[in-house]
XYZ file of C-alpha atoms in Angstrom:
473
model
C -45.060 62.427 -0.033
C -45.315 58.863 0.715
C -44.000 57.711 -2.353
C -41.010 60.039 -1.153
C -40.476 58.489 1.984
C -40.329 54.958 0.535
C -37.811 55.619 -1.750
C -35.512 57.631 0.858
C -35.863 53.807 2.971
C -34.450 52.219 -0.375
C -31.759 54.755 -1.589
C -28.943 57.171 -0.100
C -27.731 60.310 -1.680
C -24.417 60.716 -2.778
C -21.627 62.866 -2.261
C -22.219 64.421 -5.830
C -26.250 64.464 -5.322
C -26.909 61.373 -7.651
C -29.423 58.842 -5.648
C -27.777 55.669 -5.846
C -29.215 52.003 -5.160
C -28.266 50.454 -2.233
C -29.264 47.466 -1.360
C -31.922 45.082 -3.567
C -32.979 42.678 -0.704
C -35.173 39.082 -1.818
C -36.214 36.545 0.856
C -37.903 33.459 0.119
C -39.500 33.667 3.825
C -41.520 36.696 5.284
C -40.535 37.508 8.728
C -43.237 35.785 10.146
C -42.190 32.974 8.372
C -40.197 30.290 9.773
C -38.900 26.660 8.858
C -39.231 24.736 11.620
C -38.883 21.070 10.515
C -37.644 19.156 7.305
C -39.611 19.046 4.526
C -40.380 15.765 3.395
C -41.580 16.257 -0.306
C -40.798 18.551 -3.030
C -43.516 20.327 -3.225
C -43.649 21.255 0.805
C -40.727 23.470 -0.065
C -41.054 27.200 0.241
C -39.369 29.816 -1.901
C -35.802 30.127 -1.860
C -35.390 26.256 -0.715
C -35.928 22.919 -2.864
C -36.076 19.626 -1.756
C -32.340 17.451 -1.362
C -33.063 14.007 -1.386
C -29.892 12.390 0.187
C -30.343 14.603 3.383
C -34.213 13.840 2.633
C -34.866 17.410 4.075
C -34.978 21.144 2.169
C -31.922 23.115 1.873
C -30.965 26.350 0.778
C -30.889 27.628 -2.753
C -27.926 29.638 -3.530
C -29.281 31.948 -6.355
C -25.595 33.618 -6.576
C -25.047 30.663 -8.983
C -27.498 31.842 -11.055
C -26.187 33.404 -14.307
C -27.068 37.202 -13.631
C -29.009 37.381 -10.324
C -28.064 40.975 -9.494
C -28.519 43.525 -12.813
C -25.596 45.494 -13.541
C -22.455 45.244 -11.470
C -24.404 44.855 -8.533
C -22.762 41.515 -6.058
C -25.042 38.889 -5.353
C -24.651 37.849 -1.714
C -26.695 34.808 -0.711
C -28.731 34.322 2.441
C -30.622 31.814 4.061
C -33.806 31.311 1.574
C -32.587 34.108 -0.597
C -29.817 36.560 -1.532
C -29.302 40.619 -1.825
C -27.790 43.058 -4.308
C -25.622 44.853 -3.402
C -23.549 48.259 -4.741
C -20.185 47.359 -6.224
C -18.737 49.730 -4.049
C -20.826 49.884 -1.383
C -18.112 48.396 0.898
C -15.424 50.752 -0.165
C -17.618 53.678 0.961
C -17.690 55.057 4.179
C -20.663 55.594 6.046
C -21.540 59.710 6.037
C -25.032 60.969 7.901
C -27.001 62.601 4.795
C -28.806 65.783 6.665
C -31.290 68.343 4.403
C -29.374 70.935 2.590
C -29.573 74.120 4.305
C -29.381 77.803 2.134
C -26.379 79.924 3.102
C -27.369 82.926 4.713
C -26.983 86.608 2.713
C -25.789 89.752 4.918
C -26.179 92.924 4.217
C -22.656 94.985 2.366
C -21.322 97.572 4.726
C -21.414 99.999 2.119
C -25.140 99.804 2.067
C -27.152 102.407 4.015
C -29.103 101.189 6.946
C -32.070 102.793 6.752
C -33.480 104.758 10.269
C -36.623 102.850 10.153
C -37.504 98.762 9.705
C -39.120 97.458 7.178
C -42.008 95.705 8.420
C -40.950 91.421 7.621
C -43.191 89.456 5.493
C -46.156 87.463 6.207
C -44.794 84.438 7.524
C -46.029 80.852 5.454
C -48.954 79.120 6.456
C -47.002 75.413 8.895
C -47.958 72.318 6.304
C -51.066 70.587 7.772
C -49.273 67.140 7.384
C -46.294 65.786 9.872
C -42.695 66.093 8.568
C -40.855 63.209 8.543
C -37.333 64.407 9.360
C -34.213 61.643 7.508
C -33.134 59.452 10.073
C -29.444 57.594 9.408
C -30.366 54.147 7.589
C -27.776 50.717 8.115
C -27.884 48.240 5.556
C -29.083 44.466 6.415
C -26.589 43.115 8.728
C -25.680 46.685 10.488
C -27.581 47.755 13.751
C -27.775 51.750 14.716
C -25.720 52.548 17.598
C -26.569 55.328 20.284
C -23.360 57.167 18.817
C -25.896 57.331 15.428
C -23.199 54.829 13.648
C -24.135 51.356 12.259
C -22.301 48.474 13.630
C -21.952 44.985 12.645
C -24.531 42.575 13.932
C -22.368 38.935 15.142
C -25.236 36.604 14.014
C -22.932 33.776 15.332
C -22.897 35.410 19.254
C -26.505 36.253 18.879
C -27.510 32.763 17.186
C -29.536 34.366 14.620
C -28.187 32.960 11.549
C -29.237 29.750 10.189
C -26.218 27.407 10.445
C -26.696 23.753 10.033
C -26.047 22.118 13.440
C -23.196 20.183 12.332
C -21.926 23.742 10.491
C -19.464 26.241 12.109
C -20.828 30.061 12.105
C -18.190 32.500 11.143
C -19.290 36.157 11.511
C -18.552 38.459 8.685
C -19.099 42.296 7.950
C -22.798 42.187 7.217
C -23.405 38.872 7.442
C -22.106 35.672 7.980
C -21.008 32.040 6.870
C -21.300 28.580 7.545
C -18.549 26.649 7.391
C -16.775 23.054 8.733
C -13.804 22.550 11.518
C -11.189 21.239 10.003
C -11.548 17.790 9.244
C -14.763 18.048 7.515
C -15.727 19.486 4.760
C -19.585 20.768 3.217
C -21.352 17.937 0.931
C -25.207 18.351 0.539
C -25.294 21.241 3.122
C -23.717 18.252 5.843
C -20.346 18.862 7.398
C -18.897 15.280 6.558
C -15.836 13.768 8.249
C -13.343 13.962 5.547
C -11.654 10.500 5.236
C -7.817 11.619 5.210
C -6.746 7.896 4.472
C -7.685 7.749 1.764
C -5.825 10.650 0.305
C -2.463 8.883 1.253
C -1.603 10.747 4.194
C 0.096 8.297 5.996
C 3.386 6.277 4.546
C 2.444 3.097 6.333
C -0.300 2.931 8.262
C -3.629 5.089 8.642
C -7.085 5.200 10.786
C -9.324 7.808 10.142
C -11.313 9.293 12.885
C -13.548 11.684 13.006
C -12.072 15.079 11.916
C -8.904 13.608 12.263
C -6.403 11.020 11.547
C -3.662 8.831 13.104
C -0.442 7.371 11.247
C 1.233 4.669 13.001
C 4.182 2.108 11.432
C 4.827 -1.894 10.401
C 6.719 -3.547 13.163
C 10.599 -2.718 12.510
C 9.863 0.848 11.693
C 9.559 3.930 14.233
C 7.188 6.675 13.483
C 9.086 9.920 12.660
C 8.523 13.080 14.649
C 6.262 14.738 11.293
C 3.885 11.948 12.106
C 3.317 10.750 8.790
C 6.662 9.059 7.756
C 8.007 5.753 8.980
C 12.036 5.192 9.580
C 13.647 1.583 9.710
C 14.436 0.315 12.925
C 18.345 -1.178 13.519
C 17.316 -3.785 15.756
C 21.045 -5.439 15.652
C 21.511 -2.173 18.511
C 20.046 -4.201 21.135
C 21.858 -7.312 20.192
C 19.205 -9.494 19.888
C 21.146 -12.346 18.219
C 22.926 -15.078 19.852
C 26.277 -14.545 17.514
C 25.510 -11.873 13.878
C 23.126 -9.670 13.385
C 22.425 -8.434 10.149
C 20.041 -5.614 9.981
C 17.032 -5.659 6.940
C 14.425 -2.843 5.612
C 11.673 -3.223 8.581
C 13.238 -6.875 10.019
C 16.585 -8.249 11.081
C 18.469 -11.867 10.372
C 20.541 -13.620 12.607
C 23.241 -15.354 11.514
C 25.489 -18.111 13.367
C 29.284 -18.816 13.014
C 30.946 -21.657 11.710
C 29.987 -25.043 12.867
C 26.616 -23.537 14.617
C 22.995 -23.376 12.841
C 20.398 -21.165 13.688
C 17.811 -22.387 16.239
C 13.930 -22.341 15.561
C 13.887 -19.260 17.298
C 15.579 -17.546 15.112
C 17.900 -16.117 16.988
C 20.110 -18.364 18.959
C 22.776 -20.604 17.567
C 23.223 -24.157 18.372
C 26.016 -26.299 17.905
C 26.044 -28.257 14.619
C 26.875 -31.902 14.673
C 28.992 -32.759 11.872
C 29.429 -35.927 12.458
C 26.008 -36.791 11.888
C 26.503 -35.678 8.544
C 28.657 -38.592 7.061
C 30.267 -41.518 8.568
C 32.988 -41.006 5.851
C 33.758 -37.881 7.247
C 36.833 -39.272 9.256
C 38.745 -42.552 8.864
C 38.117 -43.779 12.224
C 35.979 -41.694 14.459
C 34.654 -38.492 14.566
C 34.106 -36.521 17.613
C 31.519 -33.066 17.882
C 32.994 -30.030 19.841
C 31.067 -26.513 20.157
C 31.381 -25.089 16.790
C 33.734 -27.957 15.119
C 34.718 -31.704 15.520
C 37.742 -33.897 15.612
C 38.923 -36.785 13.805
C 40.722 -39.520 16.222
C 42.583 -42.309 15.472
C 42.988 -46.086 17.607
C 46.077 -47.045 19.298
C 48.670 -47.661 17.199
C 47.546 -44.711 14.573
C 48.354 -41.409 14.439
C 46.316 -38.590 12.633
C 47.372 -37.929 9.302
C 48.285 -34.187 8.075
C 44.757 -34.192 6.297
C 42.927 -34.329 10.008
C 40.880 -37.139 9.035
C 43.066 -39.738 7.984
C 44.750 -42.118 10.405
C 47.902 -43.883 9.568
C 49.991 -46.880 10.991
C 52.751 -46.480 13.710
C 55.830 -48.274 12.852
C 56.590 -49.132 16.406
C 59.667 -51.144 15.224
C 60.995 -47.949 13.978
C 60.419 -45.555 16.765
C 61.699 -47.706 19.226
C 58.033 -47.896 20.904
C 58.250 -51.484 21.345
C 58.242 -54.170 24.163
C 60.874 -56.370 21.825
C 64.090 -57.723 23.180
C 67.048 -57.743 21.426
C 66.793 -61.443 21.101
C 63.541 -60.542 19.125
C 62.835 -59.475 15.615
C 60.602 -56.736 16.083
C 57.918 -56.998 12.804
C 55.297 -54.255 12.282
C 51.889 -54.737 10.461
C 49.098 -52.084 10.777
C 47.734 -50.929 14.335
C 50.442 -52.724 16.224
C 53.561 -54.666 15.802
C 54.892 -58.972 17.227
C 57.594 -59.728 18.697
C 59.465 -63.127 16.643
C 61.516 -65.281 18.535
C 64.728 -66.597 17.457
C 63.862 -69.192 14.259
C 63.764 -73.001 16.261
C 63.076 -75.485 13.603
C 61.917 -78.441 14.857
C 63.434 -82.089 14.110
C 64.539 -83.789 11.282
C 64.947 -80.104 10.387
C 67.831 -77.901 10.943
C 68.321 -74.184 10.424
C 70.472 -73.115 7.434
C 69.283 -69.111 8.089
C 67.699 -67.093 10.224
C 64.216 -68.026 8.800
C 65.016 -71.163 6.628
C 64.853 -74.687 7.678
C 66.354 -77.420 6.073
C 65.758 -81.404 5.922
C 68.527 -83.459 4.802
C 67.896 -85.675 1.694
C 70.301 -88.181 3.758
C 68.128 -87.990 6.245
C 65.549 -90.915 5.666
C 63.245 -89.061 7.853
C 62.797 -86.464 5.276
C 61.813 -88.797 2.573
C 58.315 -87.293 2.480
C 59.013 -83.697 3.779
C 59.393 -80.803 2.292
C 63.201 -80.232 1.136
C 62.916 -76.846 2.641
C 60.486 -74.155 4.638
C 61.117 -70.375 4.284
C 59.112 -68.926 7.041
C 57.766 -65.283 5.687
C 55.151 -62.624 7.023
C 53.520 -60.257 6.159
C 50.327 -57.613 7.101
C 46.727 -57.220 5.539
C 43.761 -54.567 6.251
C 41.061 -55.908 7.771
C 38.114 -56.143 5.196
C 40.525 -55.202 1.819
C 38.531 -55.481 -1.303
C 38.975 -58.133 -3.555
C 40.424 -59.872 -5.183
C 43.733 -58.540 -5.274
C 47.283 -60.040 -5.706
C 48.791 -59.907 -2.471
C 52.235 -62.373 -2.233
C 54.271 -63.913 -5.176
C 56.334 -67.000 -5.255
C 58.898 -68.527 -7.996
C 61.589 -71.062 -8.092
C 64.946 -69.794 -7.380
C 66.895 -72.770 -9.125
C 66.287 -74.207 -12.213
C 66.296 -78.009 -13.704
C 66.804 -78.571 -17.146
C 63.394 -80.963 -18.318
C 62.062 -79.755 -14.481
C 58.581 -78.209 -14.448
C 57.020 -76.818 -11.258
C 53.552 -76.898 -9.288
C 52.310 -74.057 -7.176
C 49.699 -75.159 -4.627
C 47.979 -74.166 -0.936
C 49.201 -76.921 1.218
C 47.145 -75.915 4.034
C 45.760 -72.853 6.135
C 43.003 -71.868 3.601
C 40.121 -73.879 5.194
C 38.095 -70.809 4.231
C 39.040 -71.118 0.786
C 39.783 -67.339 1.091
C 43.178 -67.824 -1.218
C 43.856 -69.706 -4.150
C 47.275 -69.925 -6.044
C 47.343 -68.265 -9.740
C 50.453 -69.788 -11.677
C 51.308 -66.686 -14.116
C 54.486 -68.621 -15.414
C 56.487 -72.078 -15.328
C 58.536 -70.987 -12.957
C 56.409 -68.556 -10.418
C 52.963 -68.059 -9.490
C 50.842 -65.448 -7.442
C 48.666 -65.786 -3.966
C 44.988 -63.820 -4.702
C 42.894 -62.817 -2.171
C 39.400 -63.782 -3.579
C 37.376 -63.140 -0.324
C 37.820 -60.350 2.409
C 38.851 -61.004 5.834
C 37.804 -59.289 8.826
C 40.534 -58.780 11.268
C 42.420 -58.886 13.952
C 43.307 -62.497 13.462
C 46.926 -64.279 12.411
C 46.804 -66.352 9.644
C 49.481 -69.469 8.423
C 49.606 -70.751 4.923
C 51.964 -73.263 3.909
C 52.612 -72.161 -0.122
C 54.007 -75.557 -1.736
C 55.988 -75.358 -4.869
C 56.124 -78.771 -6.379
C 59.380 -79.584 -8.302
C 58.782 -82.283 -11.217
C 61.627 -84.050 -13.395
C 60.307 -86.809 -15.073
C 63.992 -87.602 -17.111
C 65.826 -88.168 -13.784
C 62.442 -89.528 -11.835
C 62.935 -86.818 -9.690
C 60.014 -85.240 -7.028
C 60.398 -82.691 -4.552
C 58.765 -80.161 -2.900
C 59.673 -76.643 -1.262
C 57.316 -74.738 1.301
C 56.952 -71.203 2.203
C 55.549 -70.547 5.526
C 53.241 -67.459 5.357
C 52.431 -65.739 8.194
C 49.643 -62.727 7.632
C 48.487 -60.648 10.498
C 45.251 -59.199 9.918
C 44.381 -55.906 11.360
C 41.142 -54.582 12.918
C 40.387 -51.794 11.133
C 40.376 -51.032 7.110
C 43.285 -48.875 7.126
């Protein structure tokens, strides 16, 4: 009878009368049993745990991962130091209370005669001399009899009787219950562990993991977007942070400056460029800066050539822009322009032309003078390179058996001239040294007439006026 008993604690009968296996249930621990420290060794490890040796402590064994735990079709569900078998359908079944089977009652057909007397009833059984056990309802493992005589689910998690690690999450179940990790974490060695989500490329720029978490943020130049993961490019050029353009760049900006400014060390503001520090060639006379340009300027008596940089003369004499009377010959040269007085020539000589003076070969006081002066002038830039050919002089009337002689009389104490004879009858003035200016300068160019078959010597003189300029041009 016992042995009866025991089994109805194991099994339930079945709708069809078949005794079916409920629940197979194996615990490393006895109830008495508890684990109340970590183990430090293997061998300190009761059943159903074994030693883990990064948390240095024992953990569960899940024996669900064992090939075949359960025989049959039976599910393996795993506890804390051991697991239980359970019916494949057990959860699809609902719960029915299994009472004794009671024989159905036999009445008497009306056709039957009652008979006028009883029948005396039959010895009534001896009562059993042990105690009857009457079949109480029976709830699985992780089901608690209610007063109604229904089993209800026991909340391990509200009545902190599972076995959670501390840094684990208890989630109730029907029956039972599981550990698991917020989110953030996830299980490693039976340890929730913070999960490191920047590693996994969460962010697009910029990541720090905390714990259960993780924060994106953006380079400078880019704004985070609301999904909090993405960066977009920032248009700084909007808040017109440049002096003059703005050019807007993937994460950055570049300033740029007009014409005539550069960029400052800043970055950002534009200061005025000199360009006349650049090259002193850059105009012909003088340069002068303004904001964002210069100017090219010329000295009195220039004006500024179409180019803008070049300056060239004023003809005074021809504009009218003169002082000159109208007894004056009004004679330009570069940068300016002389007034010449009426030709006087002075005594023995006379004046056969406007610029010609004469001395008589009557005359004995013109034995030794010149037969004639021809009074020229001319205008030279200050500093012209040399040497150059720069005035040419030739006899104008010819002597048969007459040869002639080109010379500097006087005026080139400098020895900044010298007379090149390029025929018999003519020869050239070369500048062989360059002359810095303004000055006026007078040569007397001889020409030397020579006729040895009538005995005859004689000399004529051109008077040679040159105005230097100040400047080269």
């Amino acid at each position: 009878m016992l042995a009866a008993l025991v089994f109805a604690l194991l099994c339930i009968q079945s709708a069809h009368g078949q005794v079916t296996p409920l629940t197979l249930l194996h615990y490393g621990l006895n109830p008495s049993q508890t684990l109340t420290a970590p183990l430090v060794s293997p061998q300190s490890c009761p059943n159903g745990f074994e030693y883990n040796r990064n948390l240095g402590q024992c953990s569960d064994v899940n024996e669900c991962s064992w090939p075949q735990p359960c025989q049959g079709e039976m599910l393996c569900v795993n506890r804390i130091g051991g697991y239980q078998c359970l019916s494949s359908d057990y959860y699809d079944r609902p719960y029915r209370r299994v009472s004794p089977a009671q024989p159905e009652p036999s009445y008497p057909e009306p056709s039957d005669r009652i008979p006028d007397t009883f029948a005396r009833a039959p010895a009534r059984a001896a009562e059993p001399s042990y105690p009857i056990v009457s079949n109480p309802a029976l709830c699985t493992l992780g089901y608690a009899l209610a007063a109604d005589g229904t089993c209800n689910d026991i909340d391990e998690c509200e009545t902190n009787s599972h076995h959670c690690n501390p840094t684990q999450v208890c989630i109730n179940t029907a029956g039972g219950y599981t550990c698991s990790c917020t989110e953030g974490y996830w299980l490693i060695a039976g340890q929730c562990q913070d999960i490191d989500e920047c590693r996994y490329g969460y962010c697009e720029q910029l990541c720090a993991n905390v714990a259960g978490s993780y924060s994106c943020s953006c380079n400078p130049g880019f704004l985070l977007n609301p999904d909090s993961r993405t960066c977009q490019d920032v248009n700084e050029c909007d808040e017109r942070p440049c002096g003059h353009g703005c050019l807007n760049t993937y994460g950055s900006f570049m300033c740029n400056c007009n014409e005539g400014y550069e960029l400052a060390s800043d970055g950002t503001t534009c200061i005025d460029l000199d360009e006349c520090s650049f090259s002193e060639f850059l105009c012909q006379f003088r340069c002068v800066n303004t904001p964002g340009s210069f100017s090219c300027i010329c000295p009195p008596g220039y004006y500024l050539y179409e180019d803008s940089r070049s300056c060239e003369d004023v003809n005074e004499c021809d504009t009218g822009n003169n002082t000159c009377t109208t007894e004056q010959v009004c004679f330009n040269f570069q940068g300016g322009y002389t007034c010449l007085n009426p030709l006087q020539c002075q005594p023995p000589y006379i004046a056969v032309s406007d610029n010609q003076c004469m001395c008589s070969a009557e005359n004995p006081a013109c034995r030794d003078l010149a037969f004639t002066i021809l009074y020229r002038h001319m205008d030279l830039s200050s500093g012209r390179s040399v040497p150059v050919d720069i005035f040419q002089m030739q006899a104008t009337t010819r002597y048969p058996g007459a040869f002639y002689i080109f010379q500097i009389k006087s005026g080139n104490s400098g020895r900044e001239f010298y007379m090149r004879q390029t025929s018999n009858v003519s020869a050239t003035l070369v500048l062989m040294r360059p002359i810095k200016g303004p000055q006026v300068l007078v040569l007397d160019l001889e020409m030397v007439t020579v006729n040895n078959v009538i005995n005859f010597r004689g000399s004529s003189i051109i008077r040679l006026t040159i105005y230097v300029s100040e400047h080269p041009f």
